[in-house]
Short mmCIF file of C-alpha atoms in Angstrom, two decimals:
data_model
loop_
_atom_site.label_atom_id
_atom_site.label_comp_id
_atom_site.label_asym_id
_atom_site.label_seq_id
_atom_site.Cartn_x
_atom_site.Cartn_y
_atom_site.Cartn_z
CA UNK A 1 45.82 -18.88 89.00
CA UNK A 2 49.26 -17.88 87.78
CA UNK A 3 50.66 -15.78 90.60
CA UNK A 4 50.58 -15.96 94.39
CA UNK A 5 51.67 -13.90 97.35
CA UNK A 6 54.85 -15.04 99.07
CA UNK A 7 57.37 -13.84 101.63
CA UNK A 8 60.82 -14.11 100.10
CA UNK A 9 64.46 -13.06 100.46
CA UNK A 10 67.14 -12.33 97.88
CA UNK A 11 70.18 -12.78 100.10
CA UNK A 12 70.99 -14.53 103.35
CA UNK A 13 70.97 -12.50 106.55
CA UNK A 14 68.87 -11.43 109.50
CA UNK A 15 65.08 -11.02 109.43
CA UNK A 16 65.49 -7.74 107.55
CA UNK A 17 66.07 -9.67 104.31
CA UNK A 18 62.41 -10.78 104.20
CA UNK A 19 59.99 -8.95 101.93
CA UNK A 20 56.69 -9.73 100.21
CA UNK A 21 56.46 -10.50 96.51
CA UNK A 22 54.03 -11.68 93.87
CA UNK A 23 55.55 -14.80 92.30
CA UNK A 24 54.52 -17.53 89.93
CA UNK A 25 52.60 -20.44 91.39
CA UNK A 26 55.08 -23.35 91.21
CA UNK A 27 54.58 -26.00 88.56
CA UNK A 28 53.82 -29.51 89.71
CA UNK A 29 56.23 -32.14 88.45
CA UNK A 30 56.09 -35.91 88.44
CA UNK A 31 55.83 -37.33 91.94
CA UNK A 32 54.77 -33.98 93.40
CA UNK A 33 51.75 -32.27 94.92
CA UNK A 34 50.56 -28.66 94.80
CA UNK A 35 49.29 -27.75 98.26
CA UNK A 36 47.03 -24.82 99.08
CA UNK A 37 48.46 -23.56 102.34
CA UNK A 38 46.53 -23.55 105.60
CA UNK A 39 49.30 -23.37 108.22
CA UNK A 40 53.09 -23.14 108.51
CA UNK A 41 55.27 -23.56 111.60
CA UNK A 42 58.38 -21.62 112.59
CA UNK A 43 61.26 -24.06 113.01
CA UNK A 44 64.95 -23.67 113.91
CA UNK A 45 65.77 -25.04 110.46
CA UNK A 46 64.02 -22.04 108.90
CA UNK A 47 66.12 -19.57 110.88
CA UNK A 48 69.37 -21.32 109.90
CA UNK A 49 68.29 -21.47 106.25
CA UNK A 50 67.50 -17.74 106.16
CA UNK A 51 70.86 -16.96 107.78
CA UNK A 52 72.78 -19.02 105.20
CA UNK A 53 73.97 -21.69 107.62
CA UNK A 54 73.72 -24.43 105.00
CA UNK A 55 76.02 -22.70 102.49
CA UNK A 56 75.45 -21.93 98.85
CA UNK A 57 74.08 -18.65 97.54
CA UNK A 58 70.59 -17.22 97.82
CA UNK A 59 68.80 -16.32 94.59
CA UNK A 60 66.12 -13.73 93.94
CA UNK A 61 62.76 -14.56 95.52
CA UNK A 62 64.02 -17.46 97.61
CA UNK A 63 61.11 -18.89 99.61
CA UNK A 64 61.85 -20.51 102.96
CA UNK A 65 59.46 -22.45 105.15
CA UNK A 66 60.13 -26.07 106.02
CA UNK A 67 56.89 -27.30 107.58
CA UNK A 68 53.43 -26.92 106.10
CA UNK A 69 49.88 -28.22 106.28
CA UNK A 70 47.13 -27.70 103.75
CA UNK A 71 44.90 -29.13 101.05
CA UNK A 72 46.00 -30.92 97.89
CA UNK A 73 45.19 -28.67 94.92
CA UNK A 74 46.86 -30.60 92.12
CA UNK A 75 48.60 -33.95 91.67
CA UNK A 76 51.62 -34.65 89.48
CA UNK A 77 52.22 -37.71 87.35
CA UNK A 78 52.96 -41.03 89.08
CA UNK A 79 51.31 -40.00 92.36
CA UNK A 80 48.83 -42.64 93.48
CA UNK A 81 48.59 -42.24 97.27
CA UNK A 82 46.95 -38.80 97.41
CA UNK A 83 43.78 -37.20 96.05
CA UNK A 84 42.76 -33.65 95.17
CA UNK A 85 41.04 -32.05 98.14
CA UNK A 86 42.82 -34.23 100.70
CA UNK A 87 44.17 -32.72 103.92
CA UNK A 88 47.93 -33.23 104.23
CA UNK A 89 51.06 -32.22 106.13
CA UNK A 90 54.55 -32.01 104.64
CA UNK A 91 58.16 -31.12 105.38
CA UNK A 92 59.65 -29.82 102.11
CA UNK A 93 62.39 -27.81 103.91
CA UNK A 94 61.70 -24.80 101.64
CA UNK A 95 58.89 -23.16 99.71
CA UNK A 96 56.44 -22.87 102.55
CA UNK A 97 56.14 -19.10 102.95
CA UNK A 98 53.60 -18.69 100.18
CA UNK A 99 49.95 -19.27 99.36
CA UNK A 100 50.81 -22.46 97.48
CA UNK A 101 53.70 -24.88 97.78
CA UNK A 102 54.93 -27.77 95.66
CA UNK A 103 56.22 -30.72 97.64
CA UNK A 104 57.35 -34.24 96.86
CA UNK A 105 54.59 -36.72 97.63
CA UNK A 106 57.22 -38.84 99.39
CA UNK A 107 57.67 -36.03 101.96
CA UNK A 108 53.93 -35.65 102.58
CA UNK A 109 51.72 -37.34 105.15
CA UNK A 110 47.98 -38.02 105.31
CA UNK A 111 46.18 -35.91 107.90
CA UNK A 112 43.29 -37.37 109.92
CA UNK A 113 40.08 -35.34 109.94
CA UNK A 114 40.31 -34.76 113.69
CA UNK A 115 43.81 -33.19 113.55
CA UNK A 116 43.78 -29.48 112.78
CA UNK A 117 46.26 -27.86 110.43
CA UNK A 118 47.89 -25.82 113.21
CA UNK A 119 48.80 -28.85 115.34
CA UNK A 120 49.91 -30.80 112.28
CA UNK A 121 52.35 -28.11 111.16
CA UNK A 122 53.62 -27.64 114.71
CA UNK A 123 54.42 -31.33 115.16
CA UNK A 124 55.72 -32.36 111.76
CA UNK A 125 59.43 -31.48 111.77
CA UNK A 126 60.49 -31.82 115.40
CA UNK A 127 58.02 -34.66 115.86
CA UNK A 128 59.45 -36.67 113.01
CA UNK A 129 62.99 -36.10 114.24
CA UNK A 130 62.20 -37.25 117.77
CA UNK A 131 60.13 -40.19 116.54
CA UNK A 132 62.72 -41.43 114.07
CA UNK A 133 65.54 -40.98 116.56
CA UNK A 134 63.83 -43.36 118.98
CA UNK A 135 62.19 -45.82 116.57
CA UNK A 136 64.53 -45.98 113.58
CA UNK A 137 67.94 -45.01 114.94
CA UNK A 138 67.78 -46.42 118.48
CA UNK A 139 65.10 -49.08 117.98
CA UNK A 140 64.32 -48.63 121.67
CA UNK A 141 62.75 -51.72 123.20
CA UNK A 142 60.27 -52.08 126.06
CA UNK A 143 62.04 -52.20 129.40
CA UNK A 144 65.11 -50.24 128.31
CA UNK A 145 66.23 -47.08 130.11
CA UNK A 146 66.79 -43.82 128.26
CA UNK A 147 68.11 -40.29 128.66
CA UNK A 148 66.48 -37.69 126.41
CA UNK A 149 68.24 -34.34 126.43
CA UNK A 150 66.16 -31.16 126.14
CA UNK A 151 62.82 -32.80 126.85
CA UNK A 152 60.78 -29.60 126.55
CA UNK A 153 62.00 -28.76 123.03
CA UNK A 154 60.17 -29.92 119.92
CA UNK A 155 62.52 -32.85 119.24
CA UNK A 156 62.94 -33.84 122.87
CA UNK A 157 59.23 -33.63 123.62
CA UNK A 158 58.40 -35.94 120.72
CA UNK A 159 61.23 -38.29 121.68
CA UNK A 160 59.95 -38.48 125.26
CA UNK A 161 56.46 -39.35 124.11
CA UNK A 162 57.87 -41.96 121.77
CA UNK A 163 59.99 -43.68 124.44
CA UNK A 164 56.95 -43.79 126.72
CA UNK A 165 54.84 -45.25 123.92
CA UNK A 166 57.57 -47.85 123.28
CA UNK A 167 57.57 -48.92 126.93
CA UNK A 168 60.82 -47.49 128.26
CA UNK A 169 61.48 -48.31 131.91
CA UNK A 170 63.53 -45.56 133.55
CA UNK A 171 63.29 -42.22 131.71
CA UNK A 172 65.59 -39.26 132.37
CA UNK A 173 65.47 -35.87 130.70
CA UNK A 174 67.11 -32.47 131.09
CA UNK A 175 65.17 -29.21 131.14
CA UNK A 176 64.79 -25.73 132.56
CA UNK A 177 63.12 -25.47 135.99
CA UNK A 178 60.08 -23.83 134.38
CA UNK A 179 59.53 -26.97 132.29
CA UNK A 180 59.59 -29.59 135.06
CA UNK A 181 55.83 -29.61 135.78
CA UNK A 182 55.11 -29.47 132.06
CA UNK A 183 57.14 -32.62 131.43
CA UNK A 184 55.65 -34.43 134.42
CA UNK A 185 52.27 -34.05 132.72
CA UNK A 186 53.49 -36.67 130.25
CA UNK A 187 54.34 -39.06 133.07
CA UNK A 188 54.91 -38.28 136.72
CA UNK A 189 57.90 -40.57 137.18
CA UNK A 190 60.02 -39.07 134.41
CA UNK A 191 63.15 -37.91 136.25
CA UNK A 192 63.58 -34.32 135.08
CA UNK A 193 67.04 -32.89 135.75
CA UNK A 194 67.24 -29.11 136.09
CA UNK A 195 70.38 -28.44 134.08
CA UNK A 196 70.70 -24.94 135.53
CA UNK A 197 71.36 -26.41 138.98
CA UNK A 198 73.01 -29.78 138.46
CA UNK A 199 74.91 -31.81 135.91
CA UNK A 200 73.11 -34.84 134.55
CA UNK A 201 76.34 -36.81 135.04
CA UNK A 202 76.09 -36.12 138.78
CA UNK A 203 72.49 -37.37 138.91
CA UNK A 204 72.54 -40.41 136.64
CA UNK A 205 74.86 -43.21 137.75
CA UNK A 206 77.72 -43.94 135.38
CA UNK A 207 77.30 -46.95 133.06
CA UNK A 208 73.58 -47.26 133.88
CA UNK A 209 71.55 -46.14 130.85
CA UNK A 210 70.74 -48.29 127.82
CA UNK A 211 70.07 -45.50 125.31
CA UNK A 212 70.51 -41.73 124.85
CA UNK A 213 68.85 -39.18 122.57
CA UNK A 214 71.49 -36.43 122.27
CA UNK A 215 70.51 -33.04 120.83
CA UNK A 216 73.15 -30.76 122.38
CA UNK A 217 76.52 -32.13 121.26
CA UNK A 218 80.00 -31.07 122.43
CA UNK A 219 80.80 -31.78 126.08
CA UNK A 220 77.19 -32.81 126.60
CA UNK A 221 77.72 -35.72 124.24
CA UNK A 222 80.89 -36.72 126.12
CA UNK A 223 78.86 -36.83 129.32
CA UNK A 224 76.25 -38.94 127.57
CA UNK A 225 78.90 -41.58 126.90
CA UNK A 226 79.72 -41.56 130.61
CA UNK A 227 76.18 -42.49 131.72
CA UNK A 228 75.65 -45.05 128.94
CA UNK A 229 76.29 -48.70 129.64
CA UNK A 230 79.09 -50.45 127.82
CA UNK A 231 77.51 -51.59 124.56
CA UNK A 232 74.71 -49.04 124.87
CA UNK A 233 73.23 -46.99 122.03
CA UNK A 234 73.15 -43.29 121.23
CA UNK A 235 71.55 -41.17 118.53
CA UNK A 236 72.60 -37.55 118.07
CA UNK A 237 70.85 -34.84 116.08
CA UNK A 238 74.15 -32.90 115.96
CA UNK A 239 77.54 -34.21 114.79
CA UNK A 240 79.64 -35.83 117.53
CA UNK A 241 83.05 -34.30 118.20
CA UNK A 242 86.23 -36.37 118.30
CA UNK A 243 86.25 -36.64 122.09
CA UNK A 244 82.69 -37.97 122.13
CA UNK A 245 83.51 -40.47 119.40
CA UNK A 246 86.57 -41.69 121.29
CA UNK A 247 84.54 -42.14 124.48
CA UNK A 248 81.86 -43.96 122.49
CA UNK A 249 84.29 -46.35 120.86
CA UNK A 250 86.13 -47.07 124.12
CA UNK A 251 82.91 -48.44 125.65
CA UNK A 252 81.63 -50.25 122.57
CA UNK A 253 78.67 -47.88 122.30
CA UNK A 254 76.94 -47.80 118.92
CA UNK A 255 75.31 -44.82 117.21
CA UNK A 256 76.21 -41.52 115.59
CA UNK A 257 74.85 -38.36 114.02
CA UNK A 258 71.41 -38.94 112.54
CA UNK A 259 69.57 -36.85 109.96
CA UNK A 260 65.78 -37.07 109.85
CA UNK A 261 64.31 -38.19 106.54
CA UNK A 262 60.74 -37.01 106.04
CA UNK A 263 58.58 -39.84 104.70
CA UNK A 264 54.90 -40.44 104.06
CA UNK A 265 54.92 -43.44 106.39
CA UNK A 266 56.43 -41.66 109.39
CA UNK A 267 54.44 -38.43 108.97
CA UNK A 268 51.19 -40.38 108.59
CA UNK A 269 51.97 -42.52 111.64
CA UNK A 270 52.84 -39.45 113.70
CA UNK A 271 49.61 -37.68 112.73
CA UNK A 272 47.62 -40.83 113.52
CA UNK A 273 49.14 -40.79 117.03
CA UNK A 274 48.13 -37.14 117.36
CA UNK A 275 44.61 -37.94 116.20
CA UNK A 276 44.27 -40.76 118.74
CA UNK A 277 45.50 -38.53 121.56
CA UNK A 278 48.68 -40.59 122.06
CA UNK A 279 50.84 -37.52 121.40
CA UNK A 280 50.69 -33.89 122.46
CA UNK A 281 52.12 -30.86 120.67
CA UNK A 282 52.95 -27.47 122.15
CA UNK A 283 51.74 -24.42 120.22
CA UNK A 284 52.94 -21.10 121.62
CA UNK A 285 50.96 -18.79 119.36
CA UNK A 286 48.83 -18.78 116.20
CA UNK A 287 49.00 -15.68 113.99
CA UNK A 288 47.89 -14.69 110.49
CA UNK A 289 50.43 -15.20 107.70
CA UNK A 290 52.03 -11.87 106.94
CA UNK A 291 55.48 -10.28 106.88
CA UNK A 292 55.36 -8.79 110.37
CA UNK A 293 54.28 -12.05 111.99
CA UNK A 294 56.84 -14.09 110.06
CA UNK A 295 59.62 -11.78 111.20
CA UNK A 296 58.33 -11.94 114.78
CA UNK A 297 58.19 -15.75 114.60
CA UNK A 298 61.80 -15.99 113.44
CA UNK A 299 62.94 -13.73 116.26
CA UNK A 300 61.10 -15.89 118.79
CA UNK A 301 62.80 -19.01 117.47
CA UNK A 302 66.20 -17.28 117.59
CA UNK A 303 65.77 -16.25 121.22
CA UNK A 304 63.97 -19.45 122.29
CA UNK A 305 61.67 -17.20 124.29
CA UNK A 306 58.57 -19.40 124.27
CA UNK A 307 57.71 -23.05 124.76
CA UNK A 308 56.18 -24.59 121.65
CA UNK A 309 55.78 -23.53 118.06
CA UNK A 310 54.64 -20.26 116.55
CA UNK A 311 52.26 -21.14 113.69
CA UNK A 312 51.05 -18.81 110.94
CA UNK A 313 47.71 -19.52 109.27
CA UNK A 314 46.31 -18.52 105.88
#
């Protein structure tokens, strides 16, 4: 086992940069795992990475793919929490579009037997972001009110489920009209605001919400400060602009831009919730791993034309 099939690119650009290649199976270093791939999910991060949004220069045979699920094939030195043959899920942020991937054990979670690889890959990245935003950044407490923007997206959907699990009182979210019934399946009394017809600042009373999960930024973040109580809390998955920061500081609101950190503890906890049926994950389509389907998946993510994740299986 020295080579593997991968989908790679040599320069940043549109989906036309992808091509197949036979590459060396990556070497496992200390603190790492070699995972035999079973499923990968298409995430917005992957599209931005391919397009060069994070800067730097692409090198020959760059392998993208941020979210994976599979079976541990080999264990590096100093790894004690995982075993060969174990089912796992990981968010390495690159290296996933191949038959094998090397990931840091610290970015890998244990996968319960009753959670399939497809659902695990679909939930891992957006799920962790939504979960950590609510639990780690906001530390939302039972009885607090919350506004979650974009409740039907991967991050928002996980955040909504987390605030419900944590015992939030009044829950607001914004969504397209086609997503209203879908979100009410989580809980009927979630107040879903159709952002194509009305502004959330016209629906939610000013100075009335304890916490906000902000995923839009810009003027949306400024409006979030308007509905937050003085001394409230906000977490944003996009950087706040100067106007939003000024509005935040004027009301004594705490919180800022937050970057998800993939950890064994959070991934394992999230997958345990999925296994117990506490959480749901939306999967739009499941397709075989190949170049055509990878390209199609990236285009779907770019156009946001489906609800849920496109997952490719091996």
